[in-house]
Coordinates of C-alpha atoms and ligand atoms in Angstrom, one line a residue:
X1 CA -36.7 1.9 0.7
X2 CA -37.0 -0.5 -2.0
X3 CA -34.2 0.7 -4.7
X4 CA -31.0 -0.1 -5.4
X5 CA -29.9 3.6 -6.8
X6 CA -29.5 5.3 -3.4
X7 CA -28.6 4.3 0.3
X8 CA -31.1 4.4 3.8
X9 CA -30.9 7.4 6.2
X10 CA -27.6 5.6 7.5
X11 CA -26.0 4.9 4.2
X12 CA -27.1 1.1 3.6
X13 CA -27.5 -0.5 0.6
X14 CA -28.9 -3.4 1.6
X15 CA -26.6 -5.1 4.2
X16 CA -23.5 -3.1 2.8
X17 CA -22.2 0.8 3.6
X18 CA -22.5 2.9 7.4
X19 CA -19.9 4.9 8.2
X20 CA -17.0 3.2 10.7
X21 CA -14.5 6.0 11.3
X22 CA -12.7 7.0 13.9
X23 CA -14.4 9.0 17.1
X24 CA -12.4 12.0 15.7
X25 CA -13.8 12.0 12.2
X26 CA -17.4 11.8 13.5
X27 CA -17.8 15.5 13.2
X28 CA -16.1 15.8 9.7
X29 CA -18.3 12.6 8.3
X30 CA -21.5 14.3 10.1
X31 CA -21.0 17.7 8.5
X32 CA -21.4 15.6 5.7
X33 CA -23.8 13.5 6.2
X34 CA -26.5 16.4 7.2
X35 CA -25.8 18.7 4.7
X36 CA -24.6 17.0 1.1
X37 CA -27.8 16.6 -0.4
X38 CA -29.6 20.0 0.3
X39 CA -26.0 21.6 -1.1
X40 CA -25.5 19.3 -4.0
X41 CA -29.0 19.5 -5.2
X42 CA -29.4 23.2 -4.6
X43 CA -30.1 25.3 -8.0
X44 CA -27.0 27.2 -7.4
X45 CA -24.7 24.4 -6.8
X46 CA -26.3 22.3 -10.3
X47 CA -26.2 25.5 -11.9
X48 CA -22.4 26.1 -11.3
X49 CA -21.5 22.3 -11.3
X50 CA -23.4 21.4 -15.0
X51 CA -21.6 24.6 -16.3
X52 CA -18.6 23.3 -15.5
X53 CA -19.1 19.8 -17.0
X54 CA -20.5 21.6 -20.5
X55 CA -17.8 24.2 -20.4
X56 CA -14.4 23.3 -19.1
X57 CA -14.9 19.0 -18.7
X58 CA -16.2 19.3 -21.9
X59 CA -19.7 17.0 -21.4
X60 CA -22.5 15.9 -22.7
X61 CA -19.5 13.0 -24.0
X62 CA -20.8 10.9 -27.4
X63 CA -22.3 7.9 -26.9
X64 CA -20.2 6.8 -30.3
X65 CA -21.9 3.2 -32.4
X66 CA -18.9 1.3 -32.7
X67 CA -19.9 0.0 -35.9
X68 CA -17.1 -2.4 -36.4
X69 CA -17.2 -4.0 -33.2
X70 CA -21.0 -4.5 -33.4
X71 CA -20.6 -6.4 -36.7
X72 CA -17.3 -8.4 -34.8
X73 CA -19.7 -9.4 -31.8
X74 CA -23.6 -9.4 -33.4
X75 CA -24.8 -6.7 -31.0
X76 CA -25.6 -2.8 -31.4
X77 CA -22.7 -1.8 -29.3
X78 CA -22.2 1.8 -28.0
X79 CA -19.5 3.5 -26.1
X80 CA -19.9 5.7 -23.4
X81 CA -17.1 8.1 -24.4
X82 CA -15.9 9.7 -21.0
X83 CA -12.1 9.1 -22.4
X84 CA -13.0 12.2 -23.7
X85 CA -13.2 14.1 -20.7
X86 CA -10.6 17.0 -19.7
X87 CA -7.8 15.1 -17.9
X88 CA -8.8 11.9 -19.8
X89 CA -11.4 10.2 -17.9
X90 CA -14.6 9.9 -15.3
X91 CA -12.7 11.0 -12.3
X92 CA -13.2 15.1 -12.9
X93 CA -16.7 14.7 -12.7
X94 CA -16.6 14.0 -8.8
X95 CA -13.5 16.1 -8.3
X96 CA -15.3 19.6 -9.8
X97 CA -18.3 18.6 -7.4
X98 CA -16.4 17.6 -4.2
X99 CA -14.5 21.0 -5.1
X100 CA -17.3 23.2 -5.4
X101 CA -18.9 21.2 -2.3
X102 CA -16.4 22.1 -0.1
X103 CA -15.8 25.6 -1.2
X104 CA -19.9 25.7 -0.2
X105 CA -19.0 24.1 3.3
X106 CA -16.1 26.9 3.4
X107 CA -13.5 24.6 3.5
X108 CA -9.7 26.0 2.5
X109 CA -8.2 23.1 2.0
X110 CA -8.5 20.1 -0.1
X111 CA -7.1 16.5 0.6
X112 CA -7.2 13.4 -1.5
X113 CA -5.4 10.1 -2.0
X114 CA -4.1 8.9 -5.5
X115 CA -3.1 5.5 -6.8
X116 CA -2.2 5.5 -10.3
X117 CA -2.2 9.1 -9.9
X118 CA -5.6 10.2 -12.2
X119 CA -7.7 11.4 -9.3
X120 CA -4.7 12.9 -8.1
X121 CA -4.8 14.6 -11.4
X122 CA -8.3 15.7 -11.7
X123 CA -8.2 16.4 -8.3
X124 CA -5.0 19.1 -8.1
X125 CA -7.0 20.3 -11.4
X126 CA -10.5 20.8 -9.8
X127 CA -8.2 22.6 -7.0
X128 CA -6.1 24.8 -9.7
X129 CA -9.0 25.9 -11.2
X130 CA -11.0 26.9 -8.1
X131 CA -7.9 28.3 -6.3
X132 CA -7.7 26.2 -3.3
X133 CA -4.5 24.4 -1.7
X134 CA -4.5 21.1 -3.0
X135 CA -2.4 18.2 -0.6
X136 CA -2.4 14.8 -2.7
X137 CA -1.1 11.5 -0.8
X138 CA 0.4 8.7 -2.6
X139 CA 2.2 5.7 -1.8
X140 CA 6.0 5.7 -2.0
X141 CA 5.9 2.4 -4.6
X142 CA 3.2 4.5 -6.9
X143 CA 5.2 7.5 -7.3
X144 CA 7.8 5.6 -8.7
X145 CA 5.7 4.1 -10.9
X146 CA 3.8 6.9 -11.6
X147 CA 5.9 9.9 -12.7
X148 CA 4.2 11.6 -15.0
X149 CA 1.1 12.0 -13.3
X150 CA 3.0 13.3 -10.1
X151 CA 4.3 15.8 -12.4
X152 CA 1.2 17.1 -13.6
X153 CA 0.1 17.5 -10.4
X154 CA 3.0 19.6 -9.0
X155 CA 2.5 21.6 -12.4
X156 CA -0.9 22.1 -11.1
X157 CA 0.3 23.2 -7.9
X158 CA -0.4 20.4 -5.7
X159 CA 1.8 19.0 -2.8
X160 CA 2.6 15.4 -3.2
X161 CA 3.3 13.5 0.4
X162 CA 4.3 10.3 -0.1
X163 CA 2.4 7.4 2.5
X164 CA 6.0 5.5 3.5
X165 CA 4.2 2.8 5.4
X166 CA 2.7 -1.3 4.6
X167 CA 2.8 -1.9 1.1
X168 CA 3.6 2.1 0.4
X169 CA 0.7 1.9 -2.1
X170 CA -3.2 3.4 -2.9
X171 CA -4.5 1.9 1.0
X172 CA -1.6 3.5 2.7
X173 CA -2.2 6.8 1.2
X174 CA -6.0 6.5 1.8
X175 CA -4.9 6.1 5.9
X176 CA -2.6 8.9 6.0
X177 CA -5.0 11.1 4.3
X178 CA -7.7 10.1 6.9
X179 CA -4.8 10.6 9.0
X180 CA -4.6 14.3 7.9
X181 CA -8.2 15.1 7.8
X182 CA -8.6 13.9 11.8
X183 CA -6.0 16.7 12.1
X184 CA -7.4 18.9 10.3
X185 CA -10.9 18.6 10.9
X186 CA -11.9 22.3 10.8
X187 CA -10.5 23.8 7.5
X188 CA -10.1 20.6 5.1
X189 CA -12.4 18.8 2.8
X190 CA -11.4 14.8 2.2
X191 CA -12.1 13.9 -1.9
X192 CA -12.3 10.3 -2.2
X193 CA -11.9 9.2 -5.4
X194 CA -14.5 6.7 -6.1
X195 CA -17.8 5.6 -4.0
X196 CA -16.3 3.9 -1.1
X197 CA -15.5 5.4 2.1
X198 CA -17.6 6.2 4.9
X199 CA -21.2 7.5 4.2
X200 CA -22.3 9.9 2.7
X201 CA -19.0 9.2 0.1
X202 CA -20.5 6.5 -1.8
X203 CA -23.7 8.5 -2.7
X204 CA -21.7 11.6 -3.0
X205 CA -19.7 10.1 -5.5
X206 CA -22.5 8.5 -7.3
X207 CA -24.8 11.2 -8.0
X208 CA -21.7 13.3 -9.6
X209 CA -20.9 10.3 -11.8
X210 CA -24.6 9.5 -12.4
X211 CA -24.2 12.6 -15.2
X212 CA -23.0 9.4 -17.7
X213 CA -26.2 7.5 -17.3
X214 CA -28.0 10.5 -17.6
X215 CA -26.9 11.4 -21.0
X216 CA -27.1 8.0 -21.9
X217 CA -30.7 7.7 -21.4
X218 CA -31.0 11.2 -23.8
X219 CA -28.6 9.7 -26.5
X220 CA -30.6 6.8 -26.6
X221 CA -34.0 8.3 -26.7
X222 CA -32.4 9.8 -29.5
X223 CA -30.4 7.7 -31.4
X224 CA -33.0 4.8 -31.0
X225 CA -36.1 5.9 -29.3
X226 CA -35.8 4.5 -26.3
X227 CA -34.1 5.5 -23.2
X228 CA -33.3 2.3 -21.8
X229 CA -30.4 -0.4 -23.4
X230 CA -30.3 -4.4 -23.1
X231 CA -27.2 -4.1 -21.2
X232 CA -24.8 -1.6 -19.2
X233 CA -21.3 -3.0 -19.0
X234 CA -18.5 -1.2 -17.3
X235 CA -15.1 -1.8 -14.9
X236 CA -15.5 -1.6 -11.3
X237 CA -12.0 -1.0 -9.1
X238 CA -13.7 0.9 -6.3
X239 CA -16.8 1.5 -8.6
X240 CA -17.7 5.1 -9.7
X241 CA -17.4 4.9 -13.2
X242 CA -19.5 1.6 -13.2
X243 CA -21.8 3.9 -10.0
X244 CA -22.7 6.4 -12.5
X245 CA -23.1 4.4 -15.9
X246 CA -25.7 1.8 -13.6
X247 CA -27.4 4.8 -11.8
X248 CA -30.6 5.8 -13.4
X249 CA -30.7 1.9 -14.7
X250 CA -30.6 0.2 -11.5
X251 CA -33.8 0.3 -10.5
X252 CA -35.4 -0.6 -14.4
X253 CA -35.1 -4.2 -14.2
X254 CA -35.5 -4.5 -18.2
X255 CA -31.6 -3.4 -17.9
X256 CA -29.3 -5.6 -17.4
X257 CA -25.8 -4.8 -15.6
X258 CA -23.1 -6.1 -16.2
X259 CA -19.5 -5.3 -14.2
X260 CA -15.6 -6.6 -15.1
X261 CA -13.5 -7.0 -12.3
X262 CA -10.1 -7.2 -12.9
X263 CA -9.2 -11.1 -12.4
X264 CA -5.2 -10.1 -12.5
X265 CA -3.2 -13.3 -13.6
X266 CA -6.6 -15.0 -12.6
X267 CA -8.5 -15.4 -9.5
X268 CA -7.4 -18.2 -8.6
X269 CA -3.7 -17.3 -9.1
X270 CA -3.4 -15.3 -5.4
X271 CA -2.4 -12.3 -7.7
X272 CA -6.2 -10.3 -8.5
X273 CA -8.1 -8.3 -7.7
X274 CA -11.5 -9.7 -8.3
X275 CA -13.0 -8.8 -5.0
X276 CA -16.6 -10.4 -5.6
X277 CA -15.1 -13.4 -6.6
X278 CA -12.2 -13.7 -3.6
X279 CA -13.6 -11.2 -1.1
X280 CA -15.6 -11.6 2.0
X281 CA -17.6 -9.4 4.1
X282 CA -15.9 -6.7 6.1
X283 CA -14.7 -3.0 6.7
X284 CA -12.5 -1.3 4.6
X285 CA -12.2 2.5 4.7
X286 CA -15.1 3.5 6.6
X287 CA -18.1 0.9 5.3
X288 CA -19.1 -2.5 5.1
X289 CA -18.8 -4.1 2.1
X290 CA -16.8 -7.0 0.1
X291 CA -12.9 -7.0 1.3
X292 CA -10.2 -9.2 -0.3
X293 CA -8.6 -10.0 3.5
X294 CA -7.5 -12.8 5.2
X295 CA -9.1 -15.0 8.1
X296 CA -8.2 -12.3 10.6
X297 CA -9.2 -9.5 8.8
X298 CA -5.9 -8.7 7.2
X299 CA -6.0 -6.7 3.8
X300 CA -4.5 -9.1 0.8
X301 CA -2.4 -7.4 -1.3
X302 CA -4.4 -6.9 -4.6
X303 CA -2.9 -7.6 -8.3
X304 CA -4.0 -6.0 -12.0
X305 CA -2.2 -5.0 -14.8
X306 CA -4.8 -1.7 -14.3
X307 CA -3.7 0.4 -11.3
X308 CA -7.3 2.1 -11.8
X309 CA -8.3 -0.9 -10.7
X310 CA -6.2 -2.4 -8.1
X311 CA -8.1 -2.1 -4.8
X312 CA -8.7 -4.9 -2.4
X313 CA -12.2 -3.9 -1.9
X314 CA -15.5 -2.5 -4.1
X315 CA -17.9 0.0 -2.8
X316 CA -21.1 -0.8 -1.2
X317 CA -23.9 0.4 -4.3
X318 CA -22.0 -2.8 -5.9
X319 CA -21.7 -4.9 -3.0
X320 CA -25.4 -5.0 -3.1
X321 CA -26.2 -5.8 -6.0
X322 CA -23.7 -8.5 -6.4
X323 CA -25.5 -10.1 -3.6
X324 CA -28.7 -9.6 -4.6
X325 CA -27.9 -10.8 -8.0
X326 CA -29.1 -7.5 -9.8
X327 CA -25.9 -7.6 -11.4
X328 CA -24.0 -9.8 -13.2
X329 CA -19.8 -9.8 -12.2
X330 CA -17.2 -11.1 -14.4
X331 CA -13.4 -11.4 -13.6
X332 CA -11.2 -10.7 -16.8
X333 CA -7.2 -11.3 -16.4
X334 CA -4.6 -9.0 -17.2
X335 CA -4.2 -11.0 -20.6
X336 CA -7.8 -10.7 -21.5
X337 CA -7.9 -7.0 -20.9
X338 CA -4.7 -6.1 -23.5
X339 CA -6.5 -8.3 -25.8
X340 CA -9.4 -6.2 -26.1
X341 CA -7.6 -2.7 -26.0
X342 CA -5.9 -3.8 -28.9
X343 CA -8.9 -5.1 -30.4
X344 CA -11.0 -1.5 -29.9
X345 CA -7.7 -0.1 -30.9
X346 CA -7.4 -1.6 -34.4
X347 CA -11.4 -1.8 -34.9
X348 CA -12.5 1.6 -34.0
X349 CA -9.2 3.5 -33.8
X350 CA -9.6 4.3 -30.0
X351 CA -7.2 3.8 -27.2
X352 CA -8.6 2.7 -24.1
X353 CA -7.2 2.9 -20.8
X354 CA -6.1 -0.5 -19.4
X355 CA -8.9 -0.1 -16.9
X356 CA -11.8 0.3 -19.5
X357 CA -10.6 -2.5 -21.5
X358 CA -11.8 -4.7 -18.7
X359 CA -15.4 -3.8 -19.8
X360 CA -14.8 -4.1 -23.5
X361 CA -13.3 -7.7 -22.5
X362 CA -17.0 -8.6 -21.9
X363 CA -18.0 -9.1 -25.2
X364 CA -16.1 -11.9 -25.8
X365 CA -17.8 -13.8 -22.9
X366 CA -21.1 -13.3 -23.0
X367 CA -23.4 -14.3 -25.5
X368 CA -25.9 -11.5 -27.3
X369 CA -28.5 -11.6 -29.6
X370 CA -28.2 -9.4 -32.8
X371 CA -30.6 -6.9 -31.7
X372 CA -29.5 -6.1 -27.8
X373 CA -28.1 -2.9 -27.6
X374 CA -25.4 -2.7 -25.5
X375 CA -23.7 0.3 -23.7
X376 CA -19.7 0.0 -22.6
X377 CA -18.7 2.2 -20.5
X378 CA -15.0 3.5 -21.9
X379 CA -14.4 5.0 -18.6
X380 CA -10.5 6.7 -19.8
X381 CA -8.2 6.6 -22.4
X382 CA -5.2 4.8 -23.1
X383 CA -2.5 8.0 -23.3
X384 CA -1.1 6.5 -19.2
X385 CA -0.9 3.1 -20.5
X386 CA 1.2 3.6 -23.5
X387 CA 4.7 2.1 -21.8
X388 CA 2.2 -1.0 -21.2
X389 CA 1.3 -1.5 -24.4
X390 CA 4.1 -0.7 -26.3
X391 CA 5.9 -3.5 -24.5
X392 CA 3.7 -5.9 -25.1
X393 CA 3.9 -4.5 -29.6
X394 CA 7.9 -5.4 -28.3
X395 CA 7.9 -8.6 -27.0
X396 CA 4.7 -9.7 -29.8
X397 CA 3.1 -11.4 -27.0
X398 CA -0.7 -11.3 -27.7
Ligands
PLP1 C1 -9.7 5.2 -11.6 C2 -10.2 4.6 -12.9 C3 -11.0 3.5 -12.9 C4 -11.5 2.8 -11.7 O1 -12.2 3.5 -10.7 P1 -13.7 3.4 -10.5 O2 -14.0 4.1 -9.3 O3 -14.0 1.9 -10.3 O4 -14.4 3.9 -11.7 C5 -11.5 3.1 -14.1 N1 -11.1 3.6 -15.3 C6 -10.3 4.7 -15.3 C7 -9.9 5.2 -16.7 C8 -9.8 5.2 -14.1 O5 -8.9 6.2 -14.2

């Protein structure tokens, strides 16, 4: 199968995805695996999901011409506004569809795993709105960091179990949700948060995100009369906002893609997280990708300023066209990134979130001609990064 959009029977994109888990997950990840796509692209199941994105996410999102920033930079630049989403970003697109998925597979019971907290957060939302239990594990380190999200999500109604062992952060919690689900194979429905994981995850994940490249390719055909851009630039921590802004585009090779990985204090600084830069082939989470590990296969500790993005490894859609060069990667530091949200910040009068700003660092880096029209994808915005930025307005340091 010669495209780049979806994975083989097995869930390969090119040399990178499968589904490593556990002999007791088999049945779980097989469930899955046979019946995802005849559910997901059921009439029922798009009717009720695309109600829910018009109706309560609040979609189709502008696709806003930042006027300003295209005079700044000499490009038509557009953003991709899923900062206004309910909840504030991407990550309730795949949380109202893994919801309604598994109320569809008759699950009772939903699972997930949280860093910074905002899948956590769509996630116990999905659950609050569809009425099922919600269990959310987080590391020890990131609830302390993270207390407002963990209160939304009790407010929702979610339980929040904190993972107490390594680094007590966002892989911890992922193994003690896995840790739940073997457990609790019969009743329980695992939402990752972005497309990584075992396959069928990383597709899952992508065709509910590929709703922002679908709209785009409308706005366009509207706003400019043609469906297609120059460029698509967004961030990639695991990769679904990036998944669903590069979907229908991946396979028009007239687009070019462009991804920011977060370079942390710089990748060669041994605090990033720039996987494509520093990683090497192996498993992480259930597939084969690009892991940030050492020589015998232990996970380094990632670093960015973003905790969106702040994951030692990428999911296999980008894997894959990292190595086959169908996109282009750039690492942006920590520095780089508060640069450019208070750049969009002052120039369009838009927040971004930390993560997003990755993406908008771009356009200092790359060279375009006047007439490319470029599409960032402004993935959340900046209302969980305030403490950030107002200490850097302190301390006067950009
Ligand atoms: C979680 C998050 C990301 C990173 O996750 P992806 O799966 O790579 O999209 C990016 N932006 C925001 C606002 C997030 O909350």
């Amino acid at each position: 199968m010669n495209t780049y959009k979806n994975p083989d029977e097995k869930g390969y994109y090119g040399d990178f995805g499968g589904a490593f888990v556990p002999e007791m997950l088999f049945p779980n990840v097989e469930e899955l695996q046979v019946k995802y796509l005849d559910i997901i692209n059921s009439e029922s199941f798009q009717k009720e999901f695309r109600g829910l994105l018009t109706n309560y996410v609040g979609r189709a999102t502008p696709l806003y011409f930042a006027e300003n920033l295209s005079k700044k930079y000499g490009a038509q630049i557009y953003l991709k506004r899923e900062d206004l989403n309910h909840t504030g970003a991407h990550k309730i697109n795949n949380a109202l569809g893994q919801v309604l998925l598994a109320k569809k597979l008759g699950k009772k019971r939903i699972i997930a795993e949280t860093g910074a907290g905002q899948h956590g957060v769509a996630t116990a939302t999905a659950c609050a709105l569809m009425n099922l239990e919600c269990i959310i594990y987080m590391g020890e380190v990131d609830i302390a960091r993270q207390a407002p999200n963990v209160g939304r999500m009790q407010m929702l109604g979610a339980t929040v179990i904190p993972a107490t062992s390594g680094s007590r952060t966002l892989k911890d919690a992922v193994n003690e949700a896995l840790r739940d689900w073997i457990n609790n194979a019969a009743d329980t429905h695992y939402i990752i948060g972005s497309v990584v994981g075992p396959h069928p995850f990383p597709d899952l994940v992508a065709r509910f995100q590929s709703i922002i490249s679908e709209e785009i390719r409308c706005q366009l055909q509207e706003k400019i009369g043609r469906p297609n851009p120059d460029y698509v630039i967004a961030c990639v921590g695991g990769g679904s906002n990036a998944a669903g802004a590069f979907y229908h585009f991946a396979d028009e090779k007239e687009v070019k893609l462009i991804a920011a990985e977060a370079g942390g204090l710089g990748v060669d600084s041994g605090k990033s997280a720039a996987t494509t830069f520093l990683g090497t082939l192996g498993v992480l989470h259930g597939s084969k990708s690009i892991v940030m590990q050492t020589g015998d296969g232990q996970v380094i500790e990632p670093h960015s300023i973003s905790a969106g993005l702040d994951y030692p490894g990428i999911g296999p859609f980008h894997a894959n066209l990292f190595m086959q060069k169908r996109a282009e990667f750039y690492s942006i530091t920590d520095e780089e990134a508060l640069r450019s949200a208070f750049e969009l910040t002052t120039a369009e009068g838009i927040i971004p979130a930390l993560e997003s700003a990755h993406a908008l660092a771009v356009l200092a880096k790359k060279k375009f001609a006047e007439s490319d029209v470029v599409v960032i994808c402004l993935s959340g915005r900046g209302d969980k990064d305030m403490e950030t930025y107002l200490s850097v307005l302190e301390s006067d340091d950009l």
